[in-house]
PDB file of C-alpha atoms in Angstrom:
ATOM      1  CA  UNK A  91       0.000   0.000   0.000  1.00 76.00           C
ATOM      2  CA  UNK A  92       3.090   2.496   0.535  1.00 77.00           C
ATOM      3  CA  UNK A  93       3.977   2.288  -2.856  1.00 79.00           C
ATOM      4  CA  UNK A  94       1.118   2.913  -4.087  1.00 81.00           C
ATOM      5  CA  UNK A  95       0.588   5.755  -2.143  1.00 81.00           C
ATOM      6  CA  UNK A  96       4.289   7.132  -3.126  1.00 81.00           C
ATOM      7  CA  UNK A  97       3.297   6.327  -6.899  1.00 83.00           C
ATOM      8  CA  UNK A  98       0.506   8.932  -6.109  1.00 83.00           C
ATOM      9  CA  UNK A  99       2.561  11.478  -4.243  1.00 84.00           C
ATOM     10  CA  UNK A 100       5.282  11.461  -6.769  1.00 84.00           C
ATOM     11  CA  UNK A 101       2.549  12.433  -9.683  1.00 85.00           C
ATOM     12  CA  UNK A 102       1.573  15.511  -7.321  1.00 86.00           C
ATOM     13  CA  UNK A 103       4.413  16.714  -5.424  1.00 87.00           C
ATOM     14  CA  UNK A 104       6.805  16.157  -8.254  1.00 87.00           C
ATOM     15  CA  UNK A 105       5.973  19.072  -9.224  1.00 90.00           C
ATOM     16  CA  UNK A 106       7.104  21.400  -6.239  1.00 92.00           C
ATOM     17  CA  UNK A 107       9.514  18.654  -5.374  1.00 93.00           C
ATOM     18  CA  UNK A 108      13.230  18.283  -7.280  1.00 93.00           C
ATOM     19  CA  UNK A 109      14.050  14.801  -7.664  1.00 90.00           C
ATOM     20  CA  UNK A 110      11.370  13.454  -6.327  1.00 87.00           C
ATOM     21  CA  UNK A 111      10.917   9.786  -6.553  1.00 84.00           C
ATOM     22  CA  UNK A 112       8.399   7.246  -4.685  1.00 82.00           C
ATOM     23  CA  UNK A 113      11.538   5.814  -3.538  1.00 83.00           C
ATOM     24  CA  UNK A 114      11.897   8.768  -0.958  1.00 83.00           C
ATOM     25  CA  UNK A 115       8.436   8.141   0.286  1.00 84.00           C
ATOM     26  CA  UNK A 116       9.182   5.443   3.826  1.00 85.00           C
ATOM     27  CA  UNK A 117       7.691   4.677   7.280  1.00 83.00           C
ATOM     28  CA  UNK A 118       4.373   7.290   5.887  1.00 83.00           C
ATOM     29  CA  UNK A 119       6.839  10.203   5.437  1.00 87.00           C
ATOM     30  CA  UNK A 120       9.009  11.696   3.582  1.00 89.00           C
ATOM     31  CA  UNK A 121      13.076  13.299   4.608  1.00 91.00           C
ATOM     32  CA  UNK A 122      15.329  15.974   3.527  1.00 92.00           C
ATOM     33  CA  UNK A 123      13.267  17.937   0.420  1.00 93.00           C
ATOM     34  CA  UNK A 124      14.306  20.441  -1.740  1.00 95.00           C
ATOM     35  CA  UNK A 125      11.075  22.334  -3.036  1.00 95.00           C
ATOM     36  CA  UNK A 126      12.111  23.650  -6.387  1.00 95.00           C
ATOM     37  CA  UNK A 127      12.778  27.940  -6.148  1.00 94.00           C
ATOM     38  CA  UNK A 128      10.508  29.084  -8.240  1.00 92.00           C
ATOM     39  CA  UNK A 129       7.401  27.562  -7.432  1.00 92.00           C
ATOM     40  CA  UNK A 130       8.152  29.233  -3.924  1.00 92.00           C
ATOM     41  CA  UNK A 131       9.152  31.985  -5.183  1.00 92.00           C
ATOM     42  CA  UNK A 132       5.457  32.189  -6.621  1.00 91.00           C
ATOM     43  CA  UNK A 133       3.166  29.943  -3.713  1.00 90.00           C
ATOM     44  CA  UNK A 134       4.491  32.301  -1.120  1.00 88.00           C
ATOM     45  CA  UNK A 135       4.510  35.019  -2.510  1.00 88.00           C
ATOM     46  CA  UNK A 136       7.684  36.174  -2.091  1.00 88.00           C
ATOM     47  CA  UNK A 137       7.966  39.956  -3.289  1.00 84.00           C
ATOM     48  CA  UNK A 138       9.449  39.906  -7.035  1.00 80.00           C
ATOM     49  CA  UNK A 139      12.925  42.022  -6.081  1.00 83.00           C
ATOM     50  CA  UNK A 140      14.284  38.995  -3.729  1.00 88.00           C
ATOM     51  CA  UNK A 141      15.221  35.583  -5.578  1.00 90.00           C
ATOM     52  CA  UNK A 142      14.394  32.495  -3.580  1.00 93.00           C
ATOM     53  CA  UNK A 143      17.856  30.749  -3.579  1.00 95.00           C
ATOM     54  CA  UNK A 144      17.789  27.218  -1.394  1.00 95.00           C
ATOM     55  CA  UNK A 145      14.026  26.188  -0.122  1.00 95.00           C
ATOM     56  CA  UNK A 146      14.068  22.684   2.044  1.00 96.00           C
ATOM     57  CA  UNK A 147      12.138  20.298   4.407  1.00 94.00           C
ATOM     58  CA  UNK A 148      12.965  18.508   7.065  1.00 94.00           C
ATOM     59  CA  UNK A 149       9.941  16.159   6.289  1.00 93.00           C
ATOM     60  CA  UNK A 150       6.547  15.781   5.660  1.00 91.00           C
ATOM     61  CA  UNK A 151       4.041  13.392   7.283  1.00 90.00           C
ATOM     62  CA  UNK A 152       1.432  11.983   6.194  1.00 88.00           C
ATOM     63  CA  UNK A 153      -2.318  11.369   7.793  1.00 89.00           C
ATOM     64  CA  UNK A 154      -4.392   8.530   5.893  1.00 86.00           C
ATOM     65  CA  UNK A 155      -8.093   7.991   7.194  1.00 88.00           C
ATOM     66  CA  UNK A 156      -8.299   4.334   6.133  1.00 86.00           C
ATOM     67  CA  UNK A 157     -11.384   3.847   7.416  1.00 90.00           C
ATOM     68  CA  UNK A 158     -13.188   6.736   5.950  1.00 91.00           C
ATOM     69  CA  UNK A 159     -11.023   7.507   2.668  1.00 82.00           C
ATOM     70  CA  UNK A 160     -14.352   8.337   0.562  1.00 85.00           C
ATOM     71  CA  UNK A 161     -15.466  11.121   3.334  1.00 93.00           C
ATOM     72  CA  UNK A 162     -12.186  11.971   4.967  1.00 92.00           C
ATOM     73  CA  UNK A 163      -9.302  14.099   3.328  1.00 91.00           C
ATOM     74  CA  UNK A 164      -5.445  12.881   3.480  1.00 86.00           C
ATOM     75  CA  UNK A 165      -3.529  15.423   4.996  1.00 90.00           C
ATOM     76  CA  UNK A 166       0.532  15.951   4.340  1.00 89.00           C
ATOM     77  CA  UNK A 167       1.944  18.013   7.623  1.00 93.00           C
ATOM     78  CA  UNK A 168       5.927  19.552   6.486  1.00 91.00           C
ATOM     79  CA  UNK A 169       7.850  19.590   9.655  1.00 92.00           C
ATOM     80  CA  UNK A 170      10.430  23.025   9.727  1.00 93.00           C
ATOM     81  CA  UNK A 171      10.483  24.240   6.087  1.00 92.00           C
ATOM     82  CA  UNK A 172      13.464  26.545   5.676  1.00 95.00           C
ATOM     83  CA  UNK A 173      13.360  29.466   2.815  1.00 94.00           C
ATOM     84  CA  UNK A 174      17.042  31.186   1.581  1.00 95.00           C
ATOM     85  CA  UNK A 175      16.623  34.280  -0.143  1.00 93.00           C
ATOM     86  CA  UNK A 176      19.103  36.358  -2.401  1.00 92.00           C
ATOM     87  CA  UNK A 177      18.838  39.957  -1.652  1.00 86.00           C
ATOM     88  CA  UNK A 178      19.299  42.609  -4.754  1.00 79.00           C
ATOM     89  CA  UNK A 179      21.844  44.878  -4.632  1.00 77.00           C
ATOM     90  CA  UNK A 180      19.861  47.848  -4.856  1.00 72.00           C
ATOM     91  CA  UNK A 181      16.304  47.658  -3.143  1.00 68.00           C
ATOM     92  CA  UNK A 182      13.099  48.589  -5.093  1.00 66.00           C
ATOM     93  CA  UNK A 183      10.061  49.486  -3.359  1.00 67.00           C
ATOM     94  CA  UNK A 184       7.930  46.445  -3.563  1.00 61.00           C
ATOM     95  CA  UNK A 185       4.797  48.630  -5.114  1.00 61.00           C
ATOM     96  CA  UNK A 186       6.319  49.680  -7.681  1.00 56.00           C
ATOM     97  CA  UNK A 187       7.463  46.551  -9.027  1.00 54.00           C
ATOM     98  CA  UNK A 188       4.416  45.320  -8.855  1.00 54.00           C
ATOM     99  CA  UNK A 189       2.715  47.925 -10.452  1.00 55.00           C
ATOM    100  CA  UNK A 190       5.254  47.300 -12.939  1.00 57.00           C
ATOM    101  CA  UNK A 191       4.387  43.660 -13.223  1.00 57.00           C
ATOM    102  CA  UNK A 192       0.286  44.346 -13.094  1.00 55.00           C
ATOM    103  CA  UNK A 193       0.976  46.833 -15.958  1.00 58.00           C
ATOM    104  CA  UNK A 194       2.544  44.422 -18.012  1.00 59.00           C
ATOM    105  CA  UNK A 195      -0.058  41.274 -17.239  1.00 55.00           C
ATOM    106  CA  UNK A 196      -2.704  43.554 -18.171  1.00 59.00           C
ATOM    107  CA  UNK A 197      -1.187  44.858 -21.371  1.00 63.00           C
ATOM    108  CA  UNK A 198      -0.358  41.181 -22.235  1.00 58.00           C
ATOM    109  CA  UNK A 199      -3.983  40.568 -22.435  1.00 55.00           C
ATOM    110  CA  UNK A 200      -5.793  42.995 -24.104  1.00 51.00           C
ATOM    111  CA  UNK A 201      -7.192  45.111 -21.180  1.00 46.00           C
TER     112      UNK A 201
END
């Protein structure tokens, strides 16, 4: 049943996940991630003018309802996540750039 369940966390979390393999997924949990930088960069929200550089996890657990899988979600729980970010060399005020980047999105389509 653990493989099966990694076979189905690989197809999702390879995504946010480099290297991820259903190999990593033991004992209901996975070890030692490295979320790939810019899908955090983006999830979190992280203001445009920084650049995510490193973004790990200790680990994430996993809660499966057996009993009530058709009613009951499965929950993944990341244990310390830990977020390295490259300052610029000159600082832009954050509402600006994002003016900036609103500007463009809406010229991009038409508005």
């Amino acid at each position: 049943m653990e493989s099966i369940i990694g076979s189905m966390l690989s197809r999702y979390l390879g995504t946010y996940i480099k290297g991820f393999t259903k190999d990593k997924f033991k004992n209901w949990s996975l070890r030692d991630l490295e979320f790939k930088e810019e899908i955090v960069q983006e999830l979190v929200g992280i203001p445009p003018n920084f650049q995510v550089k490193k973004a790990l996890c200790n680990e994430i657990y996993t809660k499966i309802p057996w009993s009530q899988l058709g009613s009951q979600p499965i929950t993944l729980s990341a244990d310390t996540i830990y977020v390295e970010l490259e300052e610029p060399e000159t600082l832009i005020p954050v509402g600006r750039t994002l003016a900036k980047q609103t500007m463009k999105k809406k010229e991009g389509q038409g508005y």
